[in-house]
Short mmCIF file of C-alpha atoms and ligand atoms in Angstrom, two decimals:
data_model
loop_
_atom_site.label_atom_id
_atom_site.label_comp_id
_atom_site.label_asym_id
_atom_site.label_seq_id
_atom_site.Cartn_x
_atom_site.Cartn_y
_atom_site.Cartn_z
CA MET A 1 -21.60 -21.59 -2.12
CA SER A 2 -18.90 -21.27 0.49
CA GLU A 3 -16.16 -23.92 0.24
CA LYS A 4 -13.59 -22.44 2.60
CA GLY A 5 -11.89 -25.79 3.04
CA ASN A 6 -10.83 -25.64 -0.59
CA VAL A 7 -9.35 -22.16 -0.51
CA GLY A 8 -5.85 -23.39 0.36
CA LYS A 9 -5.73 -25.60 -2.73
CA LEU A 10 -7.23 -22.95 -4.99
CA ASP A 11 -8.55 -25.57 -7.34
CA PHE A 12 -12.12 -24.77 -6.44
CA PRO A 13 -14.06 -21.53 -6.85
CA PHE A 14 -14.75 -19.53 -3.72
CA GLY A 15 -16.29 -16.24 -2.71
CA VAL A 16 -15.20 -13.55 -0.28
CA ASP A 17 -17.49 -10.98 1.33
CA PHE A 18 -16.55 -7.30 1.42
CA ASP A 19 -18.10 -4.32 3.09
CA LEU A 20 -17.28 -1.80 0.37
CA VAL A 21 -18.63 1.16 2.32
CA HIS A 22 -16.21 0.62 5.19
CA GLY A 23 -13.50 -1.11 3.13
CA ILE A 24 -13.54 -4.37 5.07
CA MET A 25 -12.69 -7.87 3.82
CA LYS A 26 -14.56 -10.48 5.85
CA ASP A 27 -12.50 -13.32 7.38
CA PRO A 28 -9.08 -12.50 5.88
CA GLN A 29 -6.52 -15.31 6.11
CA ASN A 30 -3.52 -13.05 6.66
CA HIS A 31 -3.16 -9.70 8.40
CA VAL A 32 -0.04 -7.55 8.08
CA VAL A 33 0.35 -4.67 10.57
CA ARG A 34 3.02 -2.00 10.16
CA LEU A 35 3.60 0.16 13.23
CA ALA A 36 5.56 3.42 13.34
CA SER A 37 8.53 1.37 14.64
CA SER A 38 8.54 -0.72 11.45
CA MET A 39 8.86 2.44 9.34
CA ARG A 40 12.33 3.51 10.50
CA GLY A 41 14.37 4.84 7.60
CA HIS A 42 11.36 5.79 5.51
CA TYR A 43 10.35 9.24 6.75
CA LYS A 44 12.51 12.33 6.43
CA ASP A 45 12.28 13.26 10.11
CA ALA A 46 13.72 10.31 12.06
CA LYS A 47 13.41 12.17 15.37
CA ALA A 48 9.70 12.84 14.84
CA LEU A 49 9.22 9.15 14.07
CA GLU A 50 10.96 8.14 17.32
CA ALA A 51 8.74 10.56 19.24
CA LEU A 52 5.71 8.88 17.71
CA VAL A 53 7.08 5.42 18.62
CA ALA A 54 7.58 6.60 22.21
CA LEU A 55 4.04 7.98 22.30
CA GLY A 56 2.52 4.54 21.70
CA ASP A 57 3.81 3.31 18.34
CA PRO A 58 0.62 3.78 16.31
CA VAL A 59 -0.32 1.64 13.33
CA HIS A 60 0.64 3.26 10.01
CA TYR A 61 -0.97 0.68 7.75
CA GLU A 62 -2.52 -2.77 7.59
CA VAL A 63 -3.02 -5.29 4.81
CA PHE A 64 -5.73 -7.98 4.82
CA GLU A 65 -5.10 -10.89 2.45
CA TYR A 66 -6.03 -14.38 1.39
CA ARG A 67 -3.36 -17.05 1.05
CA ILE A 68 -3.18 -17.56 -2.69
CA PRO A 69 -0.38 -19.72 -4.17
CA GLU A 70 2.40 -17.52 -5.59
CA GLN A 71 2.02 -18.98 -9.05
CA PRO A 72 1.43 -17.59 -12.55
CA GLY A 73 -2.24 -17.82 -13.41
CA GLN A 74 -3.39 -17.09 -9.86
CA LEU A 75 -4.45 -13.62 -8.67
CA GLN A 76 -3.46 -12.14 -5.32
CA PHE A 77 -5.91 -9.72 -3.78
CA CYS A 78 -5.96 -7.65 -0.61
CA ILE A 79 -7.36 -4.68 1.24
CA SER A 80 -4.70 -2.08 1.95
CA LYS A 81 -5.55 0.38 4.75
CA THR A 82 -3.27 3.34 5.48
CA TYR A 83 -4.09 5.49 8.50
CA PRO A 84 -4.17 9.30 8.55
CA GLY A 85 -1.41 11.15 10.34
CA THR A 86 1.95 12.83 9.84
CA VAL A 87 5.55 12.34 10.90
CA GLY A 88 7.21 15.77 11.09
CA GLY A 89 4.59 16.94 8.60
CA GLU A 90 5.11 14.01 6.19
CA CYS A 91 1.94 12.03 5.52
CA PHE A 92 1.66 8.43 6.73
CA MET A 93 2.50 6.02 3.92
CA THR A 94 3.40 2.45 3.06
CA LYS A 95 7.03 1.34 2.69
CA GLY A 96 6.55 0.87 -1.04
CA HIS A 97 7.99 -1.86 -3.21
CA TYR A 98 8.66 -3.21 -6.68
CA HIS A 99 7.39 -6.64 -7.54
CA LYS A 100 9.89 -9.51 -7.29
CA VAL A 101 8.78 -10.52 -10.77
CA PRO A 102 9.25 -7.00 -12.18
CA ASP A 103 7.02 -7.22 -15.25
CA THR A 104 3.83 -7.69 -13.25
CA ALA A 105 1.21 -4.95 -12.94
CA GLU A 106 -1.29 -4.18 -10.19
CA ILE A 107 -4.60 -2.40 -9.83
CA TYR A 108 -5.71 -0.50 -6.75
CA LEU A 109 -9.39 0.42 -6.52
CA CYS A 110 -9.82 3.13 -3.88
CA LEU A 111 -12.82 2.51 -1.63
CA ARG A 112 -12.40 5.17 1.05
CA GLY A 113 -10.28 8.15 1.97
CA GLU A 114 -7.94 10.15 -0.18
CA GLY A 115 -4.29 10.28 -1.03
CA TRP A 116 -1.72 9.54 -3.68
CA MET A 117 0.08 6.62 -5.22
CA LEU A 118 3.72 7.54 -5.73
CA MET A 119 5.42 5.51 -8.44
CA LYS A 120 8.94 5.25 -9.80
CA ARG A 121 10.95 3.17 -12.24
CA SER A 122 14.57 2.22 -11.79
CA ASP A 123 15.42 4.39 -14.87
CA GLY A 124 14.55 7.46 -12.76
CA SER A 125 11.06 8.17 -14.11
CA ALA A 126 8.42 9.12 -11.58
CA ALA A 127 4.65 9.51 -11.48
CA ARG A 128 1.85 10.09 -9.03
CA GLU A 129 -1.85 9.26 -9.23
CA ARG A 130 -4.73 10.44 -7.08
CA PHE A 131 -6.59 8.09 -4.76
CA LEU A 132 -10.26 8.98 -4.32
CA PRO A 133 -13.21 6.65 -3.65
CA GLY A 134 -14.25 4.95 -6.90
CA ARG A 135 -10.98 5.78 -8.65
CA MET A 136 -8.73 2.98 -9.85
CA VAL A 137 -4.97 3.36 -10.09
CA TYR A 138 -3.16 1.17 -12.59
CA VAL A 139 0.45 0.39 -11.70
CA PRO A 140 2.14 -0.90 -14.87
CA PRO A 141 4.91 -3.52 -14.83
CA LEU A 142 8.30 -2.26 -13.53
CA TRP A 143 6.88 0.62 -11.45
CA GLY A 144 7.64 0.70 -7.73
CA HIS A 145 4.63 1.96 -5.78
CA ARG A 146 3.91 3.57 -2.42
CA THR A 147 0.51 4.61 -0.99
CA VAL A 148 0.33 7.96 0.83
CA ASN A 149 -2.65 9.05 2.92
CA SER A 150 -3.09 12.83 2.62
CA GLY A 151 -6.61 12.83 4.06
CA ASP A 152 -8.18 12.77 7.50
CA GLU A 153 -9.59 9.24 7.50
CA PRO A 154 -8.15 5.81 6.63
CA LEU A 155 -7.23 5.42 2.95
CA ILE A 156 -8.53 2.03 1.86
CA SER A 157 -8.01 0.27 -1.48
CA PHE A 158 -8.78 -3.14 -2.90
CA CYS A 159 -5.69 -4.43 -4.77
CA VAL A 160 -5.30 -7.20 -7.33
CA TYR A 161 -2.01 -8.43 -8.82
CA PRO A 162 -0.56 -11.54 -10.45
CA GLY A 163 -0.04 -14.60 -8.27
CA GLU A 164 3.71 -14.78 -8.81
CA ALA A 165 4.44 -11.03 -8.44
CA GLY A 166 5.91 -11.04 -4.91
CA HIS A 167 7.46 -8.01 -3.19
CA ASN A 168 10.89 -6.47 -3.71
CA TYR A 169 11.69 -3.64 -1.27
CA GLY A 170 15.00 -3.28 -3.14
CA ASP A 171 16.44 0.23 -3.13
CA ILE A 172 13.34 1.79 -1.59
CA GLU A 173 14.47 1.82 2.05
CA LYS A 174 17.68 3.58 0.98
CA GLU A 175 16.48 5.71 -1.92
CA GLY A 176 12.80 6.32 -1.13
CA PHE A 177 10.71 7.84 -3.92
CA PRO A 178 11.55 10.94 -5.99
CA GLU A 179 9.08 13.02 -3.99
CA ARG A 180 7.69 13.20 -0.48
CA VAL A 181 4.19 14.27 0.52
CA PHE A 182 3.74 16.72 3.39
CA LYS A 183 0.64 18.22 4.94
CA ARG A 184 0.97 21.42 6.90
CA SER A 185 -1.97 23.52 8.13
CA GLY A 186 -4.24 21.30 6.02
CA LYS A 187 -2.29 22.00 2.79
CA VAL A 188 -0.73 19.11 0.86
CA GLU A 189 2.74 19.72 -0.62
CA PHE A 190 4.90 17.57 -2.87
CA VAL A 191 8.56 18.09 -2.17
CA PRO A 192 11.37 16.61 -4.29
CA SER A 193 13.19 14.12 -2.07
CA SER A 194 16.51 15.74 -3.00
CA LYS A 195 15.26 18.90 -1.25
CA ALA A 196 13.38 17.18 1.56
CA GLY A 197 16.59 15.28 2.41
C1 PAN B 1 -0.05 -4.25 -1.67
C2 PAN B 1 0.98 -3.71 -0.66
C3 PAN B 1 0.43 -3.17 0.61
C4 PAN B 1 1.53 -2.76 1.60
O1 PAN B 1 -0.56 -5.44 -1.21
O2 PAN B 1 1.87 -4.75 -0.36
O3 PAN B 1 -0.35 -2.06 0.33
O4 PAN B 1 2.57 -2.03 1.04
P1 PAN B 1 4.10 -2.48 1.20
O5 PAN B 1 4.19 -3.90 0.70
O6 PAN B 1 4.86 -1.52 0.34
O7 PAN B 1 4.46 -2.42 2.63
C5 PAN B 1 0.70 -4.46 -2.98
O8 PAN B 1 1.03 -3.53 -3.65
N1 PAN B 1 1.05 -5.71 -3.30
O9 PAN B 1 1.74 -5.95 -4.43
ZN1 ZN B 2 2.44 -4.20 -5.26
#
């Protein structure tokens, strides 16, 4: 039964339709769009990013969400869609974030495309996990996370995380992640950020 009028209160069960083949959430309540111009400071090659902005400012990623109260006990969910492309050879990616409530985990179930989840903790540890259709990536509490599309089609995941988690972009704009992902002549390379600059 569809009871859309009750979704805002979240005190009544509801259903949401997905097209899992194409990675589409039907009738999302919130749509976040990040263009090249909203990614300044994130890619190594700032000049290449400005060239891309001047060429039409393409979308780097989109998020489709429902408005769920940011409260413990609730579950946020979304479709995260990162487009294929490169900026000076560096693969299109999300900004990346920690959760505002740091000890909250998240799962990403990849539906389409391919790429990597880059993860880091504030103690300096780093990890990466592969995104492939049907593969789930578990982001434990305390790990910052960034999606990178290293493929040739949109990388789409269904994400679920605790209601209260929130987003903390913290040191990420300044520090980035310990490695960057490049694709040159079809070959994917992981380069330590200290070397990539
Ligand atoms: C996702 C991300 C989404 C966009 O919903 O927020 O993929 O990434 P940025 O928030 O880093 O721009 C999630 O991980 N939520 O917690
Ligand atoms: Zn998250």
